Amino acid sequence: MERLKKSLFPLSWGAESNLYSGIYLGHKVVIKERIKKPYMNPKLAEKLIRERTLAEAKILWEANSLGVKAPLPLKIDPERGVIIMSYIEGELLRDMIYREGFSLKVKNIMEEMGRSIAILHNSHIIHGDLTTSNVIYQYQTKNLYLIDFGLSFHSKRSEDKATDIRVLERAVESTHPEYKNELMSSFLSSYFEKVNERDLIWESLEDIRLRGRYIKERQA
Amino acid sequence: MRVLGIESTAHTLGIGIAQNFPPYILANERSKYEPVTGGIHPREASRSHAENLGTVLKKALTKANITIDEIDAIAVALGPGMGPCLRVGATAARALATYYNKTLIPVNHGIAHIEIGNLLSGFEDPLIIYVSGGNTSIIAYKYGRYRVFGETQDIALGNLRDVFSREAGIAPPYIVNGSHVIDLCAQRSESKEVLDLPYIVKGQDVSYAGLLTSALKKLKEGYKLEDVCYSVVEISFSMITEVAERGLAHTRKSEVLLTGGVSASQLLDEKVKKMAESHGVKYYNVPPAYAGDNGAMIAWTGVLAYLSGVRMNPQEARIDQRWRIEEVDVPWRG
C-alpha cells in the first residue's frame, strides 16, 4: 500500500475522502482513502470509517452483480478506510448538464439513471448521496456509471428509498435550478416504471417533501 | 438612509436600527420571552412581545439617538416563524408605516440571519450553517437566491438540545451564563466516550429525531446523564459539521459562516473551525447578539432591500409562517 501510494496522482478532495488514481495489478484504479474527521471524537470517527468502508465495498460489488454499472472494488482495508476500485473514464453528468443544458442525451441519461436506481432499490440498496456529480457517462461504451457509494446502505423501508430520491431532487434543485423539473420528471418516470412498491415509495416521497421545515403544504 | 427593523418570529422581540454607511448598526434592542416551565408557548410569547413592544422601540430610538422622523423605512420579519408571534411584529410595522408615512419592507427571517453575518464577517459568498431552535440548514447563494443544500428532515438542532434537556430534567432555564445546559452537562462527562446512538446523515441532510428518542431511552436504561449529554452533543454537532463539509465540497465556497442561536455553543464553534481549517477556508462565527434572533439583522436586510427597490403595501404585508428562503429574490447580490 505504501509503495503504491508513492506513485499516486491526487484526483480530488471531497468531504468524505481523498481520491487518487494509480495502477494496481496492471489496472488503472481509483484509490479512495477516507479521511479521519479532525473535528470528531476519534473513536466515533474510526467507527464511522470502518462501517462506511465495509458497506461501500460490499454494495459496489452487489451493484455490479445486479448489472448496475459502478466501480469494481479490488481491495479493501476497513481499518484504514481504503478501497481500491476500478477507474471509470468519462464525464460527470453535472458537467454535461452545465455544458449542454437539458439536451436529448441528458434526458436519456436521467431515464437510464432512474432505471438503475430502481434496480438497486428493488434489491434494497440505497445509494445515499445521489447527485449529478455522482454519475459518469462513458462516451466510448455509452455506459452510465454510478459512483461514490460512500453513504450507501441496505434497507427495505420505502421511506429510505424515497429519501434517496429526495436527496437527488434536492441536489438537482440546488445545482441545476433552471432544469430541475425536466431533469426530475425524466428520472422519476423511468424510476417509477421499474421500481417495486411504487405506491408506497411515492407516498413516502410526498411525505418527506413536506417534512422539511417550513414547507407550505404542511399543516402546522 | 435609515431603517428600523422589527423581529418577532419566535421567543425574541427585537428592534434594531441600521443605516447604509458606517457604523451601519445603530441599535439592537430586545426582550426575550422565557417560559417558566416547558417550551415556547406561541400565544404566551406573542403576549409578551405585545406588552414589551413600546418599551423596546423607545429603547432602540434612544440608543440610536434619533427620532422616528429620521427613519426612512420600517422593515419587518414576515416569516418564517410562529403565527401569533409574527402577527405582533407585522401589526406594529403596518401601524408605524401607515401612521408615520414610512416605506414598508418585508424581510425573510432566515435571509436576515445571513445578511447580518455577511456584514459582520466581510464575507462575500459564504457557505452558511444556520442552526437555531427552529432551523438547521446548510445554505449557499446561487443564481439570484439563497439555496438550501442540506437541512434537517425532522427536528431542528436547537430543538433536539432543548427537548432533551427538558426531558432529562435539566431545563428550563436552557441557557446558564451564556451556555446551553446540555453543553455544560456534556463537559462534566468523565468518560468522554460516545455511546452507541444513531448517527443519521442522508446525503446532505441530517435527522435528529432518532437521536433524541434513543438518547432518552439510554437515560431510562441507567446510563449516566453526563455521558448521554456528551454523546448527544458530540454526535449532533459532528453530523451538522459533516453535512456542512459536504456542502463545502459540493459548492466549492471558500468561506464558512456559522449563525443562529446554536452558534453560541463553544463546542460547535470548535468543530466547525477545525473543519474549515482542514479545508483551508475562512471561518466566522457570528457573535451571539447578532446570531440569535435580533432586530438589527432585520433592519440591515431592510437597508439592502430598500436600496434594491423592494417595497410592500401595508395592506399586503401578511405573515407567512412557512416562508422558505429559496422563495426570496435577493437583488442586492450578484
Coordinates of C-alpha atoms in Angstrom, one line a residue, chain A residues 13-16 37-41 43-44 47-48 52 94 98 128-129 131 133 151 159-160 163 167 170 173-175 177-178 211-216 218-220, chain B residues 80 134-135 142-143 147-154 192 194 196 199 202-203 205 230 234 238 241-242 245-246 249-250 252 271 274-275 278-279 320-322 324 327:
Chain A
W13 CA -10.6 16.1 -2.3
G14 CA -14.0 15.5 -1.0
A15 CA -15.8 15.9 2.3
E16 CA -15.5 12.2 2.8
K37 CA -12.5 13.8 10.6
P38 CA -10.3 16.0 12.7
Y39 CA -13.4 17.6 14.4
M40 CA -14.9 14.3 15.7
N41 CA -14.3 12.3 18.8
K43 CA -13.5 6.7 18.4
L44 CA -16.6 8.0 16.6
K47 CA -16.2 3.7 13.9
L48 CA -17.8 5.7 11.0
R52 CA -18.7 3.1 5.8
R94 CA -23.2 17.6 -13.7
Y98 CA -23.6 22.7 -17.3
G128 CA -27.4 7.7 0.0
D129 CA -25.8 10.5 -2.0
T131 CA -26.3 13.9 -7.2
S133 CA -21.8 14.7 -9.6
L151 CA -23.0 6.7 2.1
E159 CA -39.0 5.7 3.4
D160 CA -35.3 5.2 2.9
T163 CA -35.2 9.7 0.8
V167 CA -31.7 13.7 -1.9
R170 CA -32.6 18.5 -3.6
E173 CA -32.8 21.8 -7.4
S174 CA -29.7 23.5 -6.0
T175 CA -27.2 22.5 -8.7
P177 CA -32.4 25.1 -10.7
E178 CA -33.2 26.1 -14.3
R211 CA -41.3 17.2 6.1
G212 CA -38.5 19.8 5.5
R213 CA -39.0 22.8 7.7
Y214 CA -41.4 25.5 6.5
I215 CA -42.9 23.7 3.6
K216 CA -46.1 25.5 2.5
R218 CA -47.6 21.0 5.5
Q219 CA -50.2 21.8 8.2
A220 CA -49.0 23.1 11.5
Chain B
P80 CA -40.9 32.0 8.8
G134 CA -36.4 26.2 14.6
N135 CA -33.8 25.9 11.8
K142 CA -26.6 30.5 -6.3
Y143 CA -28.5 32.0 -9.3
R147 CA -30.4 27.8 -1.8
V148 CA -30.7 25.2 0.9
F149 CA -28.1 22.5 0.2
G150 CA -29.0 20.4 3.3
E151 CA -31.3 20.6 6.2
T152 CA -32.9 18.6 9.0
Q153 CA -35.5 16.1 7.9
D154 CA -37.3 16.4 11.2
K192 CA -15.9 11.3 27.1
V194 CA -19.6 8.3 22.5
D196 CA -24.0 3.8 20.5
Y199 CA -25.7 9.0 13.6
K202 CA -28.6 11.1 4.5
G203 CA -26.8 12.8 1.6
D205 CA -29.5 16.1 5.1
Y230 CA -21.7 14.2 25.8
E234 CA -20.8 15.1 20.0
S238 CA -20.5 16.1 14.2
T241 CA -20.4 19.8 10.7
E242 CA -20.2 16.8 8.3
E245 CA -18.3 19.9 4.9
R246 CA -20.2 18.1 2.2
A249 CA -17.1 20.2 -1.2
H250 CA -20.2 20.5 -3.4
R252 CA -16.6 25.0 -3.5
K271 CA -15.8 21.7 15.5
K274 CA -11.5 22.7 12.8
M275 CA -13.5 21.6 9.7
S278 CA -8.8 21.4 7.4
H279 CA -10.0 22.7 4.1
D320 CA -46.0 33.7 6.1
Q321 CA -45.2 31.1 8.8
R322 CA -43.5 28.8 6.2
R324 CA -38.7 29.4 2.7
E327 CA -38.6 31.7 -2.5

